[in-house]
Short mmCIF file of C-alpha atoms in Angstrom, two decimals:
data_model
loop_
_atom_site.label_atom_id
_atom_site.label_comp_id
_atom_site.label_asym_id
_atom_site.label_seq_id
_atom_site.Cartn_x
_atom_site.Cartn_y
_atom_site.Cartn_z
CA UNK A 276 60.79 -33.45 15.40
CA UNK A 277 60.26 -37.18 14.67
CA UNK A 278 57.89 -38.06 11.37
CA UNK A 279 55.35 -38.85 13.26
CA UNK A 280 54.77 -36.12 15.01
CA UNK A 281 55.39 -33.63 12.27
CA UNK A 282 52.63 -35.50 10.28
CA UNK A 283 50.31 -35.42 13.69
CA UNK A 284 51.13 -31.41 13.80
CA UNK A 285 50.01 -31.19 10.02
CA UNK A 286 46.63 -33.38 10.58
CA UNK A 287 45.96 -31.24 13.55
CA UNK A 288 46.54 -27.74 11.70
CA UNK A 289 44.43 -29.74 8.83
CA UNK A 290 41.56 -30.22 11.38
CA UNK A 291 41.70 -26.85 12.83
CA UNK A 292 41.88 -25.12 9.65
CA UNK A 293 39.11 -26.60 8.96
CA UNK A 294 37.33 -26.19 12.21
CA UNK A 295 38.09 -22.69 11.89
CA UNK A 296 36.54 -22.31 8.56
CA UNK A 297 32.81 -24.53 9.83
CA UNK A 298 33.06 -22.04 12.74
CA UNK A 299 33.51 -18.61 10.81
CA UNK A 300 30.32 -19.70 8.59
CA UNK A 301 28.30 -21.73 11.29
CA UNK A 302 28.68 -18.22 13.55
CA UNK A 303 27.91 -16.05 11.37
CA UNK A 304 25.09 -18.02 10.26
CA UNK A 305 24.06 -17.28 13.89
CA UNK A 306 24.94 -13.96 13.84
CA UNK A 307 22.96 -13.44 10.92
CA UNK A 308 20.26 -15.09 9.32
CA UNK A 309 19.41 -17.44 12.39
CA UNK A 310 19.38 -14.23 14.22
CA UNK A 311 15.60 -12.40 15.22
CA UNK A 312 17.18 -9.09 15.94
CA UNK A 313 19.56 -9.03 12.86
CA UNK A 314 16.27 -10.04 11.00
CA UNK A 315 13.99 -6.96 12.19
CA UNK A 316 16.83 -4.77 12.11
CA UNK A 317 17.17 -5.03 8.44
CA UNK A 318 14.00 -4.73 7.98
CA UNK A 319 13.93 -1.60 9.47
CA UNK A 320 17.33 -0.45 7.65
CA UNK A 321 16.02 -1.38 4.47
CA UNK A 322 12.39 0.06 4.68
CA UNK A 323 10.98 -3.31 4.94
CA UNK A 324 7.88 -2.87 6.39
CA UNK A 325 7.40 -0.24 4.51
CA UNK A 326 7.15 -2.42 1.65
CA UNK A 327 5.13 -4.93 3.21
CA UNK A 328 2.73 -1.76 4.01
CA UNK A 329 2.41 -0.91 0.41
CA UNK A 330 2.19 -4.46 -0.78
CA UNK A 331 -0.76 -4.81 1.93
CA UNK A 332 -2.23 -1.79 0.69
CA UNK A 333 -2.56 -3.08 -2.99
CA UNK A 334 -3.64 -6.60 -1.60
CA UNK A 335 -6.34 -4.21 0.33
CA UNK A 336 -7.26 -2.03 -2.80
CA UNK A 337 -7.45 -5.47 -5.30
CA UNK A 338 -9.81 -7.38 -2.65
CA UNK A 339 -12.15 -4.47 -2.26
CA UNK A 340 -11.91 -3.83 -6.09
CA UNK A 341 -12.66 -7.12 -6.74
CA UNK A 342 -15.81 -7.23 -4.74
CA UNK A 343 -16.93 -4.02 -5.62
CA UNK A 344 -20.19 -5.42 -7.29
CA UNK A 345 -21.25 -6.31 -3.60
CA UNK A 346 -20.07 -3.06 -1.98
CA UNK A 347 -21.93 0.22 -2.03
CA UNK A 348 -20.60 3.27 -3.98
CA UNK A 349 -20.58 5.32 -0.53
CA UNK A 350 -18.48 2.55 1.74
CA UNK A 351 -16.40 0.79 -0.83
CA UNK A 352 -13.94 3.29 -1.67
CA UNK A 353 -13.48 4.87 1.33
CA UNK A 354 -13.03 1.25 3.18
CA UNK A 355 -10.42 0.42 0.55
CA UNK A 356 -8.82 3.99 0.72
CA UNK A 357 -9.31 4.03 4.54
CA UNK A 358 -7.94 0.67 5.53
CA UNK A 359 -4.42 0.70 2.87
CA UNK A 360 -3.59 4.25 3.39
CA UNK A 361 -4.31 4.79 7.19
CA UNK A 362 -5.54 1.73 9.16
CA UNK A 363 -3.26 -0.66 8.55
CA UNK A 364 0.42 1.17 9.14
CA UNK A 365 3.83 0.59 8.58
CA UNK A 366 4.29 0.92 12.66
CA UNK A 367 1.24 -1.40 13.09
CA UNK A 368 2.82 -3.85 10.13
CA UNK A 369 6.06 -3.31 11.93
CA UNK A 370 5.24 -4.62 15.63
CA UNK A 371 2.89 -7.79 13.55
CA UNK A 372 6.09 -9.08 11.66
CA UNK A 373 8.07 -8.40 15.05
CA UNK A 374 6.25 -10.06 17.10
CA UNK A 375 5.75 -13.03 14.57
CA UNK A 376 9.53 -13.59 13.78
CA UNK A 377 10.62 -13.43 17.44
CA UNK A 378 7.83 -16.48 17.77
CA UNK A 379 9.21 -18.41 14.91
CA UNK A 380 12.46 -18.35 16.07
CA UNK A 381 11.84 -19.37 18.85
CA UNK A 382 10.30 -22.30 18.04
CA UNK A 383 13.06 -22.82 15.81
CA UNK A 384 15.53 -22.75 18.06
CA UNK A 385 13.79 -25.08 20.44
CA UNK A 386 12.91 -22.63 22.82
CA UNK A 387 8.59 -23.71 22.07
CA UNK A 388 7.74 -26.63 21.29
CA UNK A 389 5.22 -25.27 18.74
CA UNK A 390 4.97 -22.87 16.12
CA UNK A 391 2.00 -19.71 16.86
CA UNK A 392 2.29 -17.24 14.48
CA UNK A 393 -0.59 -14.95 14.53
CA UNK A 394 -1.79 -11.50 13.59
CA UNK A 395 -3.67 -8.77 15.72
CA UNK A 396 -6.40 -7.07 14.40
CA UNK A 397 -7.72 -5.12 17.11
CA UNK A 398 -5.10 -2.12 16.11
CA UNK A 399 -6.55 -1.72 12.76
CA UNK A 400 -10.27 -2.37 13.58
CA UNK A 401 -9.57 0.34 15.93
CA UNK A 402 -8.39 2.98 13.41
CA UNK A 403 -10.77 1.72 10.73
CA UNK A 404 -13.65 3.94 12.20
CA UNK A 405 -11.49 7.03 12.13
CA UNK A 406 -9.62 6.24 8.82
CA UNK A 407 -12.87 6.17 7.13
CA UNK A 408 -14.21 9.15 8.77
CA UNK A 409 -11.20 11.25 7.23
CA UNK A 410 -11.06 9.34 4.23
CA UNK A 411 -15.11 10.28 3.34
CA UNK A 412 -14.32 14.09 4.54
CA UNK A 413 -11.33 14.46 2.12
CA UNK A 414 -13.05 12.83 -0.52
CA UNK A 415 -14.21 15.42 -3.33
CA UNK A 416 -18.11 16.12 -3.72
CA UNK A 417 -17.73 14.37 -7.32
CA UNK A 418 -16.76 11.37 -6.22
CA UNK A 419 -19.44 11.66 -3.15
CA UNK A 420 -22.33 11.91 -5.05
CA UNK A 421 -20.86 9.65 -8.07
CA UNK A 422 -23.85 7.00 -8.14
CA UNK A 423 -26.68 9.17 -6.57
CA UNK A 424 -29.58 9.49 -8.83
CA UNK A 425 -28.96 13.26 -9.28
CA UNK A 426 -26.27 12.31 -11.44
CA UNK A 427 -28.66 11.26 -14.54
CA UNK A 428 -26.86 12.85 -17.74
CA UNK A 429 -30.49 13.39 -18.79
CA UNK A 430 -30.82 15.67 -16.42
CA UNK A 431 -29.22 19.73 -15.69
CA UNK A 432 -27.90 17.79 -12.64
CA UNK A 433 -24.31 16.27 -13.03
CA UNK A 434 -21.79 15.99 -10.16
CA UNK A 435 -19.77 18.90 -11.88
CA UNK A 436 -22.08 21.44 -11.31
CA UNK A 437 -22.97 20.21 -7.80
CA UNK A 438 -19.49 19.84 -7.06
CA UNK A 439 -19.02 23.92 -8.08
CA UNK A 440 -21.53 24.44 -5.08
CA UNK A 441 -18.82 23.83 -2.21
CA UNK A 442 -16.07 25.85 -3.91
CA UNK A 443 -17.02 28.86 -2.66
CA UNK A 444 -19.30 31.40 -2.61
CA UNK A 445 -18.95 33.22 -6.10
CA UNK A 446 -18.54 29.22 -7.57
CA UNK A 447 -21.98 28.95 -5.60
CA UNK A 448 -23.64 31.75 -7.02
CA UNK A 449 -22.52 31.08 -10.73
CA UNK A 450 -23.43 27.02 -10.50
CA UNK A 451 -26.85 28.04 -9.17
CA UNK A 452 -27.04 30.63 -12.31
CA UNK A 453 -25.84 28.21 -14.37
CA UNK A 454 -28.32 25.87 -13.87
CA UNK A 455 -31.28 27.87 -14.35
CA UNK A 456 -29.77 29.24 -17.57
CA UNK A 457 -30.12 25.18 -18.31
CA UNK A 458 -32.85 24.50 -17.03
CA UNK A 459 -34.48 27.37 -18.59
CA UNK A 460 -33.38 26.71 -21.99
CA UNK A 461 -34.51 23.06 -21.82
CA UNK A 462 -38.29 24.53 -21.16
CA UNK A 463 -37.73 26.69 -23.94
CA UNK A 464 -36.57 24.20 -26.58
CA UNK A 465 -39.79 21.68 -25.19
CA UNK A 466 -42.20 24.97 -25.77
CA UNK A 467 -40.73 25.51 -29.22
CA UNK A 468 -40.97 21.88 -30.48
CA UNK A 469 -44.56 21.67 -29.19
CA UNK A 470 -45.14 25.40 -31.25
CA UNK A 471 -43.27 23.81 -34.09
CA UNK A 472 -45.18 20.50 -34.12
CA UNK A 473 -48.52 22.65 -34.00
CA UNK A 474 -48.05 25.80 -36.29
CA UNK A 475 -49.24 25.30 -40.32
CA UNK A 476 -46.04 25.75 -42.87
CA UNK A 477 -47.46 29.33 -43.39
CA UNK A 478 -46.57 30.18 -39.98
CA UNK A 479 -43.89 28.12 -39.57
CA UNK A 480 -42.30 30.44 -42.91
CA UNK A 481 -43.38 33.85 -41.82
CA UNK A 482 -40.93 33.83 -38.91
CA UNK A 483 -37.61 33.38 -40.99
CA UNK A 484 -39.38 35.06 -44.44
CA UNK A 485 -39.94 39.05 -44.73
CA UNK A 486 -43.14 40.08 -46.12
CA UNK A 487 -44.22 35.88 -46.60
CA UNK A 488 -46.20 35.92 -48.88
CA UNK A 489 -48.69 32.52 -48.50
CA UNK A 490 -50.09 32.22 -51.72
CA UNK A 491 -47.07 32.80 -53.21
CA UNK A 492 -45.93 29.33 -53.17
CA UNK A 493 -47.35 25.63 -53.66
CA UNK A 494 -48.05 23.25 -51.00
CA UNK A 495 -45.29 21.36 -52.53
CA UNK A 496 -42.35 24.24 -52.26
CA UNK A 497 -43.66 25.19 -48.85
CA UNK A 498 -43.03 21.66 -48.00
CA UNK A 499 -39.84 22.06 -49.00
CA UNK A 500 -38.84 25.09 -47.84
CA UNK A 501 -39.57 24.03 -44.27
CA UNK A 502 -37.40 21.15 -45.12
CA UNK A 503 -34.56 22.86 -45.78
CA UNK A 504 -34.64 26.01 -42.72
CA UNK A 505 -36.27 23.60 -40.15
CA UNK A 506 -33.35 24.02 -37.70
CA UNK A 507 -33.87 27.76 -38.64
CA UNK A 508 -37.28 27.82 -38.00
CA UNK A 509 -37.16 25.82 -34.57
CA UNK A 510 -34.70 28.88 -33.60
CA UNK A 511 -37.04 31.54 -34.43
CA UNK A 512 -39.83 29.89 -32.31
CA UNK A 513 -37.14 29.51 -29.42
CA UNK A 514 -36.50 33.75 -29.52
CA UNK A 515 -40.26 34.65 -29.89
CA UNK A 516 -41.09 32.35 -26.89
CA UNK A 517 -38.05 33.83 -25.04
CA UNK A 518 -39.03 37.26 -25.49
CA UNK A 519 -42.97 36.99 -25.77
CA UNK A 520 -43.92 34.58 -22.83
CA UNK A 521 -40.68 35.37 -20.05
CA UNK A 522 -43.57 35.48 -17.15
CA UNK A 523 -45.01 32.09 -18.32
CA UNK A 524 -41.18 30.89 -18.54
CA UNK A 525 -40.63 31.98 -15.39
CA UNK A 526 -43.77 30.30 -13.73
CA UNK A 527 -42.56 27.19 -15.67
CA UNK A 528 -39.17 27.28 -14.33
CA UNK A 529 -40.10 27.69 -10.31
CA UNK A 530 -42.70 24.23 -11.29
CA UNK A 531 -39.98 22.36 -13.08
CA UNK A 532 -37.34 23.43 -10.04
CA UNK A 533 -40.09 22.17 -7.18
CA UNK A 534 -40.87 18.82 -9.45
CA UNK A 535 -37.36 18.27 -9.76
CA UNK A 536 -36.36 19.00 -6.50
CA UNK A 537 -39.74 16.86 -4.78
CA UNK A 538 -38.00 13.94 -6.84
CA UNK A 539 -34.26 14.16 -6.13
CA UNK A 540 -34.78 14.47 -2.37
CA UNK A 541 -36.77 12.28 -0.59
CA UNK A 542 -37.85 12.04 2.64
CA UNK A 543 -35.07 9.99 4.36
CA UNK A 544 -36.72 7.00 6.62
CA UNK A 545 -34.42 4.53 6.32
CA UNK A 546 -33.19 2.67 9.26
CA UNK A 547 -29.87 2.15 7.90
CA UNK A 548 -27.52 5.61 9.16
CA UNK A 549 -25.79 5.74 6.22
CA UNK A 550 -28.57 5.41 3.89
CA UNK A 551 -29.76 8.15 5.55
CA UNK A 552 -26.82 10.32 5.96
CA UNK A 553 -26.54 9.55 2.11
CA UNK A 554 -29.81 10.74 1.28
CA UNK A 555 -29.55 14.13 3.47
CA UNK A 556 -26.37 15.18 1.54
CA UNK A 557 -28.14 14.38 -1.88
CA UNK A 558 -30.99 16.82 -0.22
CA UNK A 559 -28.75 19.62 1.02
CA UNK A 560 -27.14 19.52 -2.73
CA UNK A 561 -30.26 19.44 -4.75
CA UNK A 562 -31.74 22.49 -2.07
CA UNK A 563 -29.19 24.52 -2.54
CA UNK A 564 -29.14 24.54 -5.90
CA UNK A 565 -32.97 24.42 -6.99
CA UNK A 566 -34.06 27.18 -4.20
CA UNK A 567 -32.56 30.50 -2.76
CA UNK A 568 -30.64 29.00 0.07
CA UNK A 569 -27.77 31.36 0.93
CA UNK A 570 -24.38 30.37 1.02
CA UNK A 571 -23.49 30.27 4.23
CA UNK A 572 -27.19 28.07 4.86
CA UNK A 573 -25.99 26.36 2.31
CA UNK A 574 -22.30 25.70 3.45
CA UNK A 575 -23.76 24.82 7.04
CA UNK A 576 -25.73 22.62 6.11
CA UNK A 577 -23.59 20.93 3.84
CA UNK A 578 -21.11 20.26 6.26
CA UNK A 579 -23.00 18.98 8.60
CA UNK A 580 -24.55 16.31 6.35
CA UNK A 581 -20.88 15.30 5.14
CA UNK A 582 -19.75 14.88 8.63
CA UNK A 583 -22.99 12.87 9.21
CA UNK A 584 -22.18 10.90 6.19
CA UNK A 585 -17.88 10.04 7.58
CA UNK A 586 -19.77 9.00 10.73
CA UNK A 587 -22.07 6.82 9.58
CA UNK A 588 -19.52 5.12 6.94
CA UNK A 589 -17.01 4.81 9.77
CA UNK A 590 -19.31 3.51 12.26
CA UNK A 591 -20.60 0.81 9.50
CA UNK A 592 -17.08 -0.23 9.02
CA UNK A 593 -15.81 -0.77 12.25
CA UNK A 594 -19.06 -2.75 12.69
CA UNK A 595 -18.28 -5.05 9.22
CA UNK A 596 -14.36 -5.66 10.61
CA UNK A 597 -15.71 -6.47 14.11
CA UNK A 598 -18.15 -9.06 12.83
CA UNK A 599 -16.51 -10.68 9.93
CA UNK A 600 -12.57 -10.31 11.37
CA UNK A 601 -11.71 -12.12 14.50
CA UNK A 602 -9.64 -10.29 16.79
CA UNK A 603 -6.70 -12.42 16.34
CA UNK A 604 -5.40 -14.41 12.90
CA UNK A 605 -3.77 -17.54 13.01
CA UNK A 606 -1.17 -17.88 10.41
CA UNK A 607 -0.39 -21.20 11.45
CA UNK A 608 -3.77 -22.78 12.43
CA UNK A 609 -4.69 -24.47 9.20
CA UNK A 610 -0.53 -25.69 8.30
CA UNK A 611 -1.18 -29.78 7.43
CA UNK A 612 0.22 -32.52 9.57
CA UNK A 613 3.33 -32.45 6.28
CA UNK A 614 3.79 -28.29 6.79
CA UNK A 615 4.44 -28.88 10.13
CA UNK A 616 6.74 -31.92 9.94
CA UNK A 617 8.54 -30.06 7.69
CA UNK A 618 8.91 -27.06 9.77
CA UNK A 619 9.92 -29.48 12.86
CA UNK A 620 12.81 -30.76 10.30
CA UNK A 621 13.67 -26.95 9.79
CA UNK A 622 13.81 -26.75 13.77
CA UNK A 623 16.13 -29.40 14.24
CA UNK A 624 18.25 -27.99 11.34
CA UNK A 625 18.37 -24.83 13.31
CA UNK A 626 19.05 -26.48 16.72
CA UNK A 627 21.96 -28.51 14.91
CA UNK A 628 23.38 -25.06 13.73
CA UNK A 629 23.01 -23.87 17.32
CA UNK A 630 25.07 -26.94 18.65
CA UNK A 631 27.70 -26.16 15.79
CA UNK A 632 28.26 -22.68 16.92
CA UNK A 633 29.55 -23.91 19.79
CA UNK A 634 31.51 -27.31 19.22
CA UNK A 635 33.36 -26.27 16.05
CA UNK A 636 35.07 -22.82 18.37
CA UNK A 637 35.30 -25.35 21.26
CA UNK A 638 37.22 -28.08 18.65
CA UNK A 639 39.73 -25.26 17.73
CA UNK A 640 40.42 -24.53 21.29
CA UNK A 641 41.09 -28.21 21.81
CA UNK A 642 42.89 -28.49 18.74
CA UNK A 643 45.07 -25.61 19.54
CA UNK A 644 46.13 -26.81 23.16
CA UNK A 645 46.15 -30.06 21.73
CA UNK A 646 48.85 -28.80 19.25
CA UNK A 647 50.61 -27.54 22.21
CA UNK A 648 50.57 -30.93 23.92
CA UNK A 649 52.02 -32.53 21.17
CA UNK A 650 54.90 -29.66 20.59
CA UNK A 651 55.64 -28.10 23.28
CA UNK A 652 56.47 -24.85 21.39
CA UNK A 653 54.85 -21.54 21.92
CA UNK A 654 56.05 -19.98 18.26
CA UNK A 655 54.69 -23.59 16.48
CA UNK A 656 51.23 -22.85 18.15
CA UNK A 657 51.13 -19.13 17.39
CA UNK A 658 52.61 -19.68 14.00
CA UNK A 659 50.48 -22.83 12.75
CA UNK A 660 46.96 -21.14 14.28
CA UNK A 661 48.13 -17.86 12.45
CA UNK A 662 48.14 -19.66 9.19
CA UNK A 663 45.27 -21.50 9.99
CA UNK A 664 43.21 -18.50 10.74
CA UNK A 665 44.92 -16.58 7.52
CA UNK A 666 44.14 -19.60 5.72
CA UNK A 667 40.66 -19.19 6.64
CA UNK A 668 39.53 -15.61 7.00
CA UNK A 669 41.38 -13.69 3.77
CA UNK A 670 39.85 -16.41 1.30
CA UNK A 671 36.85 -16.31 2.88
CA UNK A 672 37.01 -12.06 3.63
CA UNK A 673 37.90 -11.61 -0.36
CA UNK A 674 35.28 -14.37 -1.89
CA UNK A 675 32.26 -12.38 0.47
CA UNK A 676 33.44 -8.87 -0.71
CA UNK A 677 33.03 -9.72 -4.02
CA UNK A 678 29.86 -11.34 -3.76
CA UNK A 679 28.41 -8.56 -1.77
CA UNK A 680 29.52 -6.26 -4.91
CA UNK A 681 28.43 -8.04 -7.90
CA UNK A 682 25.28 -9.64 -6.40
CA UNK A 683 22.43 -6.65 -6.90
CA UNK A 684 23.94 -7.04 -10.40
CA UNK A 685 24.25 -11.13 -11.29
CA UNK A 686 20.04 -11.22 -10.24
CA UNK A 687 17.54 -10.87 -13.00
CA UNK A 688 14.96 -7.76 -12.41
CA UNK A 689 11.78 -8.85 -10.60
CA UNK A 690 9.34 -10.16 -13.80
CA UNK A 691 6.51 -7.88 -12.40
CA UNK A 692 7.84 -4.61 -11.42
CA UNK A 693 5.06 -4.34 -8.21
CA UNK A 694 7.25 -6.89 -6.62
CA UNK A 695 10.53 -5.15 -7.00
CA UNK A 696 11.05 -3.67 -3.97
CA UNK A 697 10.71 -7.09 -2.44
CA UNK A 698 13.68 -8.03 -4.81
CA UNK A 699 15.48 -5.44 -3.33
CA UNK A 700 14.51 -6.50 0.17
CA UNK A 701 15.97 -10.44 -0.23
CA UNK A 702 19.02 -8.73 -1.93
CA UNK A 703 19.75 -6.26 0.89
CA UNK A 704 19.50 -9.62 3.52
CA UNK A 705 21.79 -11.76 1.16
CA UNK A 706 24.08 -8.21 1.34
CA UNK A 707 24.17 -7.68 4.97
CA UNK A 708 24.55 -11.12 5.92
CA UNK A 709 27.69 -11.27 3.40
CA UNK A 710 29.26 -8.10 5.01
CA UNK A 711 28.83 -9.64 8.73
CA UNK A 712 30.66 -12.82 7.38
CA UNK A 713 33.06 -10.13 5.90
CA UNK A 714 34.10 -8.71 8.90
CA UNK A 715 34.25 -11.34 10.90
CA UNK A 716 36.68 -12.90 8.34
CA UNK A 717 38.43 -9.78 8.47
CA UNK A 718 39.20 -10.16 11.99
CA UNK A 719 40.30 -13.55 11.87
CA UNK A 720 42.62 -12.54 9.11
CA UNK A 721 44.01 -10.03 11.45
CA UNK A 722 44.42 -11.80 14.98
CA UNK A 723 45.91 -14.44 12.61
CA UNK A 724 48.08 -12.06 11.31
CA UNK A 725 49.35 -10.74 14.97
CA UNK A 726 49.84 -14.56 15.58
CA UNK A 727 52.28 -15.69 12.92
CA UNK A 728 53.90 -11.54 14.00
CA UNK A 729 54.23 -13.21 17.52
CA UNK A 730 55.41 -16.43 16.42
CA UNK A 731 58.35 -15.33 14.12
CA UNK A 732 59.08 -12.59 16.71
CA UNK A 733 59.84 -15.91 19.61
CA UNK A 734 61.11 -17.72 16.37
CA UNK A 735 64.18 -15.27 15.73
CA UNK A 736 64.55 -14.83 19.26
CA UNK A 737 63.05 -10.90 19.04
CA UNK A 738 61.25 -12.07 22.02
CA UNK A 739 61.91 -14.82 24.29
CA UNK A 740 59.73 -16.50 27.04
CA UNK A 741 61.92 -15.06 30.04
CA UNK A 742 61.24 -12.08 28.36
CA UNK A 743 57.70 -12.47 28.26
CA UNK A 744 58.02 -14.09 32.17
CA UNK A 745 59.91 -10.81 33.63
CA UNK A 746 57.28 -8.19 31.61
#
C-alpha cells in the first residue's frame, strides 16, 4: 500500500473514530436525557413524584400557615391538612408532570411550534370537598373546638374536659362529674369570700379557735391573728358552707349551669353553613355537659353536628378553589419575550442534537464503506472499525462506570435538608443516564471486539472469503 493511501486509511479511521465517539454520546443523549419516556420513567423509579407530592404538600401547609391570620380556626387547618395530604396526590402530581414534559419536548424537538405547559386543577378541586370532609371528621374534638369561646381558661370549660365527652361512655359520665365537682367548688369559694369579707374578726376566729374566747384578746392581736390563719380561716368558711347550706349549693349550681349554658350556646341564625354547623357542635358540647343528656343522646347528637360541620367546611372549600383557582394553570403564560427566546435557542439546540443522532451513525457508515473503497480488504475494514469502536467504547464504558460510582459521593449534601430528596432525584438522573451511556459503550466495545476477532481470523487465513462464499 502506497503512502498515500496508508495516510488516507489513517485520516479515515481518525474521522470515524471520532464519528464513532460524537455518535455514542449524541445517541445516548437521545436515549436519555432528550428522551420524555426515559424522563417519566425515572421519575417513577426513583419516587419522583413522590417527592414533588411532599414538597407540594409543605408549599401547601407554609401558604395556608402563612395566611392563617385571614383564615378561620374551623377551615384553615383542615384546608391545609385536606389539600397536602389527600387532594393533591402523587397519581394526580404524576399525570400533571407527565403530561407537561411530553409538551415540552415536544416543542423542543420541533414537533410545536410553541411551548404550553399547563396544570389541571379540576382533579384536586374535585377531591378538595371530600378531603376536607374526612380531614374535619378525623380531626380530634380538641383541636375542633380550639378557638370556640367555651374554651375561656376562666372558665370550668376547657377543650380537655369537653374532649373526655366523646371517649366513651364511662369518660362521659366522669367529665360531666367532673365538672360539677368544679363548678361546685368555684360557688363555694365565691360564698366563702363574700362570708369572709362580711363576718367581724370574732367570728372570723371562732371557727379555727376552741372555746374563742373574744375578750380575751385586743383589737390589735385579733388583727393579727387573722393575719396570720387567713388562708385557714377562708377554709373553715368553705366546710361550714359545704356542709350547712348543700340545698342552697345545689339551687346555685342548676342557676350557674343554665346561665352558663344560655351563654355558651346561642341560638344559631347565621346564614353562613359553617358558622352554623360551628355553633351547633359548640351547643351539643356545652348540653351535654351542663344538663342530663344521656350518652347515647349525647353521642347522636354529637355526631350528627360533626358530620354537619365536614359538610359545611368541605362544601365552603370547594366553593373558595372554584372561585379563586381557574380550572387550568398556565405555567408558561406570563414567560417574557427573553424566556421564550431563550427557550427557542434551547429548541434549536435540541433539534441540532436530533440531526446529530443521525448524521454522525450515517458518517461512520460512509466512512466505513468508504474505507473499503479505498482498500479493498475485508480484514483492513473489520480490523480498523474494531479498533475504532474499541477505541471508543472501553474508554468511554470505564470513564462512565466510575463516574456513576463516585458521583452520589463527590456532591456536597443539600444545604437545607427539606430539599434533599430532590438532591437525590438530580443524582439518580445524572446516574441512570451514565449507566445507559455505559452500556451502550459496552456494546460497542464488544461488536468491536468480534470485529478485530473476524479480521485477524481472514488475516491468518483461519477464514477465507471462498470460505465465507461456499457457507
Amino acid at each position: 500500500m502506497s503512502i498515500g493511501r496508508t495516510l488516507a486509511v489513517g485520516a479515515i479511521l481518525l474521522l470515524m473514530t471520532l464519528s464513532l465517539a460524537s455518535a455514542n454520546v449524541v445517541v445516548a443523549s437521545e436515549r436519555t436525557v432528550l428522551d420524555p419516556d426515559f424522563v417519566t420513567g425515572t421519575m417513577e423509579r426513583e419516587d419522583g413524584y413522590q417527592t414533588i407530592d411532599e414538597t407540594l404538600e409543605t408549599v401547601f401547609e407554609s401558604a395556608v400557615e402563612s395566611d392563617g391570620a385571614s383564615t378561620d380556626s374551623a377551615a384553615g387547618p383542615a384546608l391545609m391538612s385536606a389539600v397536602a395530604d389527600r387532594a393533591v396526590t402523587p397519581a394526580y402530581v404524576q399525570q400533571q408532570t407527565e403530561a407537561n414534559v411530553y409538551r415540552g419536548y415536544t416543542f423542543l424537538h420541533g414537533e410545536r411550534e410553541n411551548l404550553t405547559l399547563a396544570v389541571d386543577t379540576e382533579p384536586v378541586v374535585a377531591n378538595v370537598s371530600e378531603a376536607v370532609e374526612a380531614s374535619v371528621r378525623n380531626r380530634s374534638l380538641a383541636d375542633q373546638i380550639a378557638s370556640s369561646s367555651a374554651t375561656d381558661s376562666d372558665t370550668p370549660l376547657n377543650p380537655e374536659r369537653l374532649a373526655n365527652l366523646t371517649a366513651g361512655p364511662e369518660q362521659y359520665r366522669t367529665a360531666k362529674a367532673e365538672f360539677r365537682d368544679d363548678l361546685r367548688g368555684r360557688i363555694v369559694d365565691r360564698l366563702a369570700r363574700q362570708a369572709f369579707g362580711t363576718a367581724s374578726d370574732d367570728e372570723r376566729l371562732a371557727l379555727v379557735i376552741d372555746d374563742y374566747d373574744p375578750d380575751a384578746y385586743t383589737d390589735a392581736e385579733k388583727d393579727r391573728m387573722v393575719d396570720e390563719r387567713e388562708s385557714e380561716i377562708r377554709a373553715a368558711f368553705a366546710e361550714r358552707i359545704r356542709t350547712t347550706r348543700e340545698d342552697e349549693l345545689d339551687r346555685r349550681l342548676d342557676a350557674q349551669l343554665d346561665v352558663l349554658r344560655n351563654e355558651t350556646t346561642p341560638t344559631p341564625t347565621a346564614e353562613d353553613n359553617v358558622t352554623v354547623a360551628t355553633t351547633r357542635l359548640q351547643n351539643v358540647l356545652v348540653t351535654g355537659l351542663t344538663t342530663e343528656m344521656s350518652y347515647e343522646t349525647f353521642d347522636a347528637e354529637y355526631t350528627a353536628a360533626k358530620a354537619d360541620l365536614a359538610t359545611a367546611l368541605g362544601s365552603r372549600a370547594e366553593s373558595q378553589l372554584r372561585s379563586d383557582v381557574p380550572a387550568r394553570i398556565s405555567l408558561t403564560e406570563n414567560l417574557t419575550q427573553a424566556d421564550r427566546q431563550q427557550l427557542q435557542r434551547a429548541s434549536t439546540a435540541v433539534q441540532v442534537v436530533d440531526g446529530l443522532s443521525i448524521a454522525f451513525p450515517l458518517l461512520g457508515l460512509a466512512l466505513v464503506a468508504l474505507l473499503w473503497w479505498l482498500t479493498r480488504s475485508l480484514e483492513t475494514v473489520a480490523l480498523g472499525t474494531g479498533f475504532s469502536l474499541l477505541g471508543v467504547g472501553l474508554p468511554t464504558y470505564a470513564l462512565a462506570e466510575a463516574a456513576a460510582r463516585r458521583l452520589p459521593t463527590l456532591l456536597p449534601p443539600a444545604p437545607d435538608p427539606s430539599v434533599q430528596p430532590v438532591f437525590d432525584l438530580v443524582v439518580a438522573f445524572a446516574t441512570r443516564t451514565l449507566d445507559v451511556l455505559g452500556s451502550q459503550s459496552l456494546a460497542l466495545s464488544v461488536l468491536g471486539l468480534l470485529l478485530v476477532i473476524a479480521g485477524l481470523l481472514l488475516r491468518y487465513e483461519y477464514v477465507t472469503l471462498d470460505s465465507l462464499r461456499s457457507a
